């Protein structure tokens, strides 16, 4: 079983507005479309995507689902990935994943903390749009995952 741990793509500044309503920037969209294309080629294509209710995670999940040709029903907005959620909020929700490959799209610092917990330690830095593919034998249990690959975002013009 594989879990894709994804930090939302590059988003606009709040500029006095609601943080939860920050949209992706054009550069963030472009970078994550390129990342989604690489995910499609990786062989680790999720059949289900969980994402935070924030606009930037929803848009990131939409890009991923669209690039992979997934149905709208393959995306699920969940409160346990909300900005401010931590490992203790997220880990119990991953006991029964709906697919052999599942993706979660969330926020920092939770995404890097999860990746570290899954592989038994180490330090991860999730820039906006970073994707880590972690494999587990059966259940998602901290310390039992193996990092298969990690994809950092790159501006579309440098690809």
JSON list of C-alpha atoms in Angstrom, two decimals:
[
{"chain": "A", "resi": 1, "resn": "UNK", "atom": "CA", "xyz": [0.00, 0.00, 0.00]},
{"chain": "A", "resi": 2, "resn": "UNK", "atom": "CA", "xyz": [1.26, 3.46, -0.87]},
{"chain": "A", "resi": 3, "resn": "UNK", "atom": "CA", "xyz": [0.44, 6.88, 0.53]},
{"chain": "A", "resi": 4, "resn": "UNK", "atom": "CA", "xyz": [1.22, 10.09, -1.31]},
{"chain": "A", "resi": 5, "resn": "UNK", "atom": "CA", "xyz": [1.79, 12.88, 1.21]},
{"chain": "A", "resi": 6, "resn": "UNK", "atom": "CA", "xyz": [1.33, 16.22, -0.57]},
{"chain": "A", "resi": 7, "resn": "UNK", "atom": "CA", "xyz": [1.65, 19.81, 0.57]},
{"chain": "A", "resi": 8, "resn": "UNK", "atom": "CA", "xyz": [-0.67, 22.11, -1.35]},
{"chain": "A", "resi": 9, "resn": "UNK", "atom": "CA", "xyz": [0.85, 24.00, -4.28]},
{"chain": "A", "resi": 10, "resn": "UNK", "atom": "CA", "xyz": [2.06, 27.59, -4.08]},
{"chain": "A", "resi": 11, "resn": "UNK", "atom": "CA", "xyz": [-0.75, 29.90, -2.94]},
{"chain": "A", "resi": 12, "resn": "UNK", "atom": "CA", "xyz": [-1.44, 33.63, -2.98]},
{"chain": "A", "resi": 13, "resn": "UNK", "atom": "CA", "xyz": [-0.88, 35.74, 0.10]},
{"chain": "A", "resi": 14, "resn": "UNK", "atom": "CA", "xyz": [-3.89, 36.33, 2.37]},
{"chain": "A", "resi": 15, "resn": "UNK", "atom": "CA", "xyz": [-3.54, 40.15, 2.11]},
{"chain": "A", "resi": 16, "resn": "UNK", "atom": "CA", "xyz": [-5.98, 40.68, 4.94]},
{"chain": "A", "resi": 17, "resn": "UNK", "atom": "CA", "xyz": [-8.46, 38.10, 3.64]},
{"chain": "A", "resi": 18, "resn": "UNK", "atom": "CA", "xyz": [-9.29, 34.68, 5.00]},
{"chain": "A", "resi": 19, "resn": "UNK", "atom": "CA", "xyz": [-6.30, 32.32, 5.09]},
{"chain": "A", "resi": 20, "resn": "UNK", "atom": "CA", "xyz": [-8.56, 29.38, 4.25]},
{"chain": "A", "resi": 21, "resn": "UNK", "atom": "CA", "xyz": [-9.67, 31.09, 1.02]},
{"chain": "A", "resi": 22, "resn": "UNK", "atom": "CA", "xyz": [-6.21, 31.69, -0.45]},
{"chain": "A", "resi": 23, "resn": "UNK", "atom": "CA", "xyz": [-6.19, 30.41, -4.07]},
{"chain": "A", "resi": 24, "resn": "UNK", "atom": "CA", "xyz": [-3.26, 28.88, -5.88]},
{"chain": "A", "resi": 25, "resn": "UNK", "atom": "CA", "xyz": [-1.08, 31.27, -7.85]},
{"chain": "A", "resi": 26, "resn": "UNK", "atom": "CA", "xyz": [-0.63, 30.77, -11.59]},
{"chain": "A", "resi": 27, "resn": "UNK", "atom": "CA", "xyz": [2.92, 29.59, -10.88]},
{"chain": "A", "resi": 28, "resn": "UNK", "atom": "CA", "xyz": [1.63, 27.18, -8.23]},
{"chain": "A", "resi": 29, "resn": "UNK", "atom": "CA", "xyz": [-0.89, 25.74, -10.69]},
{"chain": "A", "resi": 30, "resn": "UNK", "atom": "CA", "xyz": [1.76, 25.37, -13.37]},
{"chain": "A", "resi": 31, "resn": "UNK", "atom": "CA", "xyz": [4.25, 23.74, -11.02]},
{"chain": "A", "resi": 32, "resn": "UNK", "atom": "CA", "xyz": [1.71, 21.30, -9.66]},
{"chain": "A", "resi": 33, "resn": "UNK", "atom": "CA", "xyz": [0.36, 20.38, -13.10]},
{"chain": "A", "resi": 34, "resn": "UNK", "atom": "CA", "xyz": [3.94, 19.37, -13.97]},
{"chain": "A", "resi": 35, "resn": "UNK", "atom": "CA", "xyz": [4.21, 17.42, -10.70]},
{"chain": "A", "resi": 36, "resn": "UNK", "atom": "CA", "xyz": [0.87, 15.68, -11.35]},
{"chain": "A", "resi": 37, "resn": "UNK", "atom": "CA", "xyz": [2.14, 14.65, -14.77]},
{"chain": "A", "resi": 38, "resn": "UNK", "atom": "CA", "xyz": [5.20, 13.08, -13.12]},
{"chain": "A", "resi": 39, "resn": "UNK", "atom": "CA", "xyz": [2.96, 11.30, -10.60]},
{"chain": "A", "resi": 40, "resn": "UNK", "atom": "CA", "xyz": [0.94, 9.89, -13.51]},
{"chain": "A", "resi": 41, "resn": "UNK", "atom": "CA", "xyz": [4.15, 8.47, -14.97]},
{"chain": "A", "resi": 42, "resn": "UNK", "atom": "CA", "xyz": [5.45, 7.15, -11.63]},
{"chain": "A", "resi": 43, "resn": "UNK", "atom": "CA", "xyz": [3.27, 4.08, -11.33]},
{"chain": "A", "resi": 44, "resn": "UNK", "atom": "CA", "xyz": [2.05, 5.40, -7.95]},
{"chain": "A", "resi": 45, "resn": "UNK", "atom": "CA", "xyz": [-1.27, 6.78, -9.13]},
{"chain": "A", "resi": 46, "resn": "UNK", "atom": "CA", "xyz": [-3.76, 7.36, -6.29]},
{"chain": "A", "resi": 47, "resn": "UNK", "atom": "CA", "xyz": [-7.31, 6.14, -6.69]},
{"chain": "A", "resi": 48, "resn": "UNK", "atom": "CA", "xyz": [-8.51, 8.34, -3.82]},
{"chain": "A", "resi": 49, "resn": "UNK", "atom": "CA", "xyz": [-7.49, 11.83, -2.64]},
{"chain": "A", "resi": 50, "resn": "UNK", "atom": "CA", "xyz": [-8.24, 13.28, 0.79]},
{"chain": "A", "resi": 51, "resn": "UNK", "atom": "CA", "xyz": [-7.74, 17.03, 1.18]},
{"chain": "A", "resi": 52, "resn": "UNK", "atom": "CA", "xyz": [-8.16, 19.86, 3.66]},
{"chain": "A", "resi": 53, "resn": "UNK", "atom": "CA", "xyz": [-11.18, 22.17, 3.32]},
{"chain": "A", "resi": 54, "resn": "UNK", "atom": "CA", "xyz": [-8.87, 25.11, 2.50]},
{"chain": "A", "resi": 55, "resn": "UNK", "atom": "CA", "xyz": [-9.21, 26.47, -1.03]},
{"chain": "A", "resi": 56, "resn": "UNK", "atom": "CA", "xyz": [-5.51, 25.92, -1.87]},
{"chain": "A", "resi": 57, "resn": "UNK", "atom": "CA", "xyz": [-5.63, 22.22, -0.94]},
{"chain": "A", "resi": 58, "resn": "UNK", "atom": "CA", "xyz": [-8.92, 21.75, -2.76]},
{"chain": "A", "resi": 59, "resn": "UNK", "atom": "CA", "xyz": [-7.44, 23.31, -5.91]},
{"chain": "A", "resi": 60, "resn": "UNK", "atom": "CA", "xyz": [-4.30, 21.17, -5.59]},
{"chain": "A", "resi": 61, "resn": "UNK", "atom": "CA", "xyz": [-6.43, 18.02, -5.25]},
{"chain": "A", "resi": 62, "resn": "UNK", "atom": "CA", "xyz": [-8.52, 19.11, -8.26]},
{"chain": "A", "resi": 63, "resn": "UNK", "atom": "CA", "xyz": [-5.39, 19.49, -10.40]},
{"chain": "A", "resi": 64, "resn": "UNK", "atom": "CA", "xyz": [-4.15, 16.05, -9.35]},
{"chain": "A", "resi": 65, "resn": "UNK", "atom": "CA", "xyz": [-7.51, 14.38, -9.98]},
{"chain": "A", "resi": 66, "resn": "UNK", "atom": "CA", "xyz": [-7.90, 16.09, -13.35]},
{"chain": "A", "resi": 67, "resn": "UNK", "atom": "CA", "xyz": [-4.40, 15.18, -14.54]},
{"chain": "A", "resi": 68, "resn": "UNK", "atom": "CA", "xyz": [-4.97, 11.56, -13.49]},
{"chain": "A", "resi": 69, "resn": "UNK", "atom": "CA", "xyz": [-8.46, 11.35, -14.98]},
{"chain": "A", "resi": 70, "resn": "UNK", "atom": "CA", "xyz": [-10.11, 10.58, -11.62]},
{"chain": "A", "resi": 71, "resn": "UNK", "atom": "CA", "xyz": [-13.82, 11.05, -11.01]},
{"chain": "A", "resi": 72, "resn": "UNK", "atom": "CA", "xyz": [-15.03, 13.81, -8.70]},
{"chain": "A", "resi": 73, "resn": "UNK", "atom": "CA", "xyz": [-16.05, 11.08, -6.23]},
{"chain": "A", "resi": 74, "resn": "UNK", "atom": "CA", "xyz": [-12.37, 10.13, -5.87]},
{"chain": "A", "resi": 75, "resn": "UNK", "atom": "CA", "xyz": [-11.74, 13.42, -3.98]},
{"chain": "A", "resi": 76, "resn": "UNK", "atom": "CA", "xyz": [-12.87, 13.87, -0.41]},
{"chain": "A", "resi": 77, "resn": "UNK", "atom": "CA", "xyz": [-12.66, 17.02, 1.71]},
{"chain": "A", "resi": 78, "resn": "UNK", "atom": "CA", "xyz": [-11.94, 16.05, 5.33]},
{"chain": "A", "resi": 79, "resn": "UNK", "atom": "CA", "xyz": [-11.71, 18.13, 8.51]},
{"chain": "A", "resi": 80, "resn": "UNK", "atom": "CA", "xyz": [-8.81, 16.10, 9.89]},
{"chain": "A", "resi": 81, "resn": "UNK", "atom": "CA", "xyz": [-6.46, 17.69, 7.33]},
{"chain": "A", "resi": 82, "resn": "UNK", "atom": "CA", "xyz": [-7.47, 21.27, 8.24]},
{"chain": "A", "resi": 83, "resn": "UNK", "atom": "CA", "xyz": [-4.72, 23.83, 8.73]},
{"chain": "A", "resi": 84, "resn": "UNK", "atom": "CA", "xyz": [-3.45, 23.35, 12.28]},
{"chain": "A", "resi": 85, "resn": "UNK", "atom": "CA", "xyz": [-4.08, 19.60, 12.35]},
{"chain": "A", "resi": 86, "resn": "UNK", "atom": "CA", "xyz": [-1.19, 17.53, 13.61]},
{"chain": "A", "resi": 87, "resn": "UNK", "atom": "CA", "xyz": [-0.04, 13.95, 13.44]},
{"chain": "A", "resi": 88, "resn": "UNK", "atom": "CA", "xyz": [-2.32, 12.97, 16.34]},
{"chain": "A", "resi": 89, "resn": "UNK", "atom": "CA", "xyz": [-5.33, 14.23, 14.38]},
{"chain": "A", "resi": 90, "resn": "UNK", "atom": "CA", "xyz": [-4.35, 12.65, 11.07]},
{"chain": "A", "resi": 91, "resn": "UNK", "atom": "CA", "xyz": [-2.79, 9.27, 11.93]},
{"chain": "A", "resi": 92, "resn": "UNK", "atom": "CA", "xyz": [-5.94, 7.59, 13.32]},
{"chain": "A", "resi": 93, "resn": "UNK", "atom": "CA", "xyz": [-7.80, 8.50, 10.12]},
{"chain": "A", "resi": 94, "resn": "UNK", "atom": "CA", "xyz": [-5.32, 6.58, 7.97]},
{"chain": "A", "resi": 95, "resn": "UNK", "atom": "CA", "xyz": [-5.99, 3.15, 9.47]},
{"chain": "A", "resi": 96, "resn": "UNK", "atom": "CA", "xyz": [-8.30, 2.07, 6.66]},
{"chain": "A", "resi": 97, "resn": "UNK", "atom": "CA", "xyz": [-7.36, 3.69, 3.38]},
{"chain": "A", "resi": 98, "resn": "UNK", "atom": "CA", "xyz": [-9.85, 3.24, 0.55]},
{"chain": "A", "resi": 99, "resn": "UNK", "atom": "CA", "xyz": [-7.32, 2.27, -2.14]},
{"chain": "A", "resi": 100, "resn": "UNK", "atom": "CA", "xyz": [-3.98, 0.59, -2.73]},
{"chain": "A", "resi": 101, "resn": "UNK", "atom": "CA", "xyz": [-2.61, 4.06, -3.50]},
{"chain": "A", "resi": 102, "resn": "UNK", "atom": "CA", "xyz": [-4.15, 7.01, -1.65]},
{"chain": "A", "resi": 103, "resn": "UNK", "atom": "CA", "xyz": [-3.13, 10.68, -1.53]},
{"chain": "A", "resi": 104, "resn": "UNK", "atom": "CA", "xyz": [-3.51, 13.24, 1.23]},
{"chain": "A", "resi": 105, "resn": "UNK", "atom": "CA", "xyz": [-3.19, 16.96, 0.48]},
{"chain": "A", "resi": 106, "resn": "UNK", "atom": "CA", "xyz": [-2.57, 19.15, 3.49]},
{"chain": "A", "resi": 107, "resn": "UNK", "atom": "CA", "xyz": [-0.50, 21.85, 5.12]},
{"chain": "A", "resi": 108, "resn": "UNK", "atom": "CA", "xyz": [2.80, 22.38, 6.84]},
{"chain": "A", "resi": 109, "resn": "UNK", "atom": "CA", "xyz": [4.10, 21.48, 9.32]},
{"chain": "A", "resi": 110, "resn": "UNK", "atom": "CA", "xyz": [1.86, 18.40, 9.39]},
{"chain": "A", "resi": 111, "resn": "UNK", "atom": "CA", "xyz": [2.92, 16.94, 6.02]},
{"chain": "A", "resi": 112, "resn": "UNK", "atom": "CA", "xyz": [6.66, 16.92, 6.81]},
{"chain": "A", "resi": 113, "resn": "UNK", "atom": "CA", "xyz": [5.97, 15.68, 10.36]},
{"chain": "A", "resi": 114, "resn": "UNK", "atom": "CA", "xyz": [3.87, 12.81, 8.99]},
{"chain": "A", "resi": 115, "resn": "UNK", "atom": "CA", "xyz": [6.51, 11.81, 6.45]},
{"chain": "A", "resi": 116, "resn": "UNK", "atom": "CA", "xyz": [9.13, 11.79, 9.19]},
{"chain": "A", "resi": 117, "resn": "UNK", "atom": "CA", "xyz": [6.92, 9.73, 11.51]},
{"chain": "A", "resi": 118, "resn": "UNK", "atom": "CA", "xyz": [6.06, 7.24, 8.77]},
{"chain": "A", "resi": 119, "resn": "UNK", "atom": "CA", "xyz": [9.68, 6.41, 7.97]},
{"chain": "A", "resi": 120, "resn": "UNK", "atom": "CA", "xyz": [10.85, 6.40, 11.58]},
{"chain": "A", "resi": 121, "resn": "UNK", "atom": "CA", "xyz": [12.59, 9.77, 11.79]},
{"chain": "A", "resi": 122, "resn": "UNK", "atom": "CA", "xyz": [14.66, 12.13, 9.75]},
{"chain": "A", "resi": 123, "resn": "UNK", "atom": "CA", "xyz": [13.90, 15.62, 8.60]},
{"chain": "A", "resi": 124, "resn": "UNK", "atom": "CA", "xyz": [11.70, 16.51, 5.67]},
{"chain": "A", "resi": 125, "resn": "UNK", "atom": "CA", "xyz": [11.05, 19.96, 4.26]},
{"chain": "A", "resi": 126, "resn": "UNK", "atom": "CA", "xyz": [7.86, 20.18, 2.25]},
{"chain": "A", "resi": 127, "resn": "UNK", "atom": "CA", "xyz": [7.88, 23.24, 0.01]},
{"chain": "A", "resi": 128, "resn": "UNK", "atom": "CA", "xyz": [4.54, 24.12, -1.56]},
{"chain": "A", "resi": 129, "resn": "UNK", "atom": "CA", "xyz": [3.74, 21.34, -4.04]},
{"chain": "A", "resi": 130, "resn": "UNK", "atom": "CA", "xyz": [6.12, 18.73, -2.56]},
{"chain": "A", "resi": 131, "resn": "UNK", "atom": "CA", "xyz": [5.02, 15.09, -2.91]},
{"chain": "A", "resi": 132, "resn": "UNK", "atom": "CA", "xyz": [6.40, 12.08, -1.01]},
{"chain": "A", "resi": 133, "resn": "UNK", "atom": "CA", "xyz": [5.45, 8.51, -1.87]},
{"chain": "A", "resi": 134, "resn": "UNK", "atom": "CA", "xyz": [5.66, 6.22, 1.14]},
{"chain": "A", "resi": 135, "resn": "UNK", "atom": "CA", "xyz": [5.03, 2.49, 1.00]},
{"chain": "A", "resi": 136, "resn": "UNK", "atom": "CA", "xyz": [3.69, 0.32, 3.81]},
{"chain": "A", "resi": 137, "resn": "UNK", "atom": "CA", "xyz": [3.40, -3.47, 4.06]},
{"chain": "A", "resi": 138, "resn": "UNK", "atom": "CA", "xyz": [-0.22, -3.38, 5.19]},
{"chain": "A", "resi": 139, "resn": "UNK", "atom": "CA", "xyz": [-1.34, -0.67, 7.62]},
{"chain": "A", "resi": 140, "resn": "UNK", "atom": "CA", "xyz": [-0.13, 2.91, 7.86]},
{"chain": "A", "resi": 141, "resn": "UNK", "atom": "CA", "xyz": [1.87, 2.66, 11.08]},
{"chain": "A", "resi": 142, "resn": "UNK", "atom": "CA", "xyz": [4.53, 5.18, 12.14]},
{"chain": "A", "resi": 143, "resn": "UNK", "atom": "CA", "xyz": [8.03, 3.84, 11.68]},
{"chain": "A", "resi": 144, "resn": "UNK", "atom": "CA", "xyz": [7.04, 1.13, 9.19]},
{"chain": "A", "resi": 145, "resn": "UNK", "atom": "CA", "xyz": [6.99, 3.14, 5.97]},
{"chain": "A", "resi": 146, "resn": "UNK", "atom": "CA", "xyz": [9.62, 3.23, 3.26]},
{"chain": "A", "resi": 147, "resn": "UNK", "atom": "CA", "xyz": [10.16, 6.41, 1.27]},
{"chain": "A", "resi": 148, "resn": "UNK", "atom": "CA", "xyz": [9.98, 5.37, -2.40]},
{"chain": "A", "resi": 149, "resn": "UNK", "atom": "CA", "xyz": [10.42, 8.80, -3.94]},
{"chain": "A", "resi": 150, "resn": "UNK", "atom": "CA", "xyz": [10.05, 12.49, -3.28]},
{"chain": "A", "resi": 151, "resn": "UNK", "atom": "CA", "xyz": [9.18, 15.19, -5.78]},
{"chain": "A", "resi": 152, "resn": "UNK", "atom": "CA", "xyz": [9.95, 18.84, -5.12]},
{"chain": "A", "resi": 153, "resn": "UNK", "atom": "CA", "xyz": [8.16, 21.47, -7.19]},
{"chain": "A", "resi": 154, "resn": "UNK", "atom": "CA", "xyz": [10.03, 23.22, -9.94]},
{"chain": "A", "resi": 155, "resn": "UNK", "atom": "CA", "xyz": [8.95, 26.22, -11.96]},
{"chain": "A", "resi": 156, "resn": "UNK", "atom": "CA", "xyz": [7.42, 24.98, -15.20]},
{"chain": "A", "resi": 157, "resn": "UNK", "atom": "CA", "xyz": [9.94, 26.98, -17.24]},
{"chain": "A", "resi": 158, "resn": "UNK", "atom": "CA", "xyz": [12.87, 24.99, -15.77]},
{"chain": "A", "resi": 159, "resn": "UNK", "atom": "CA", "xyz": [11.48, 21.56, -16.70]}
]
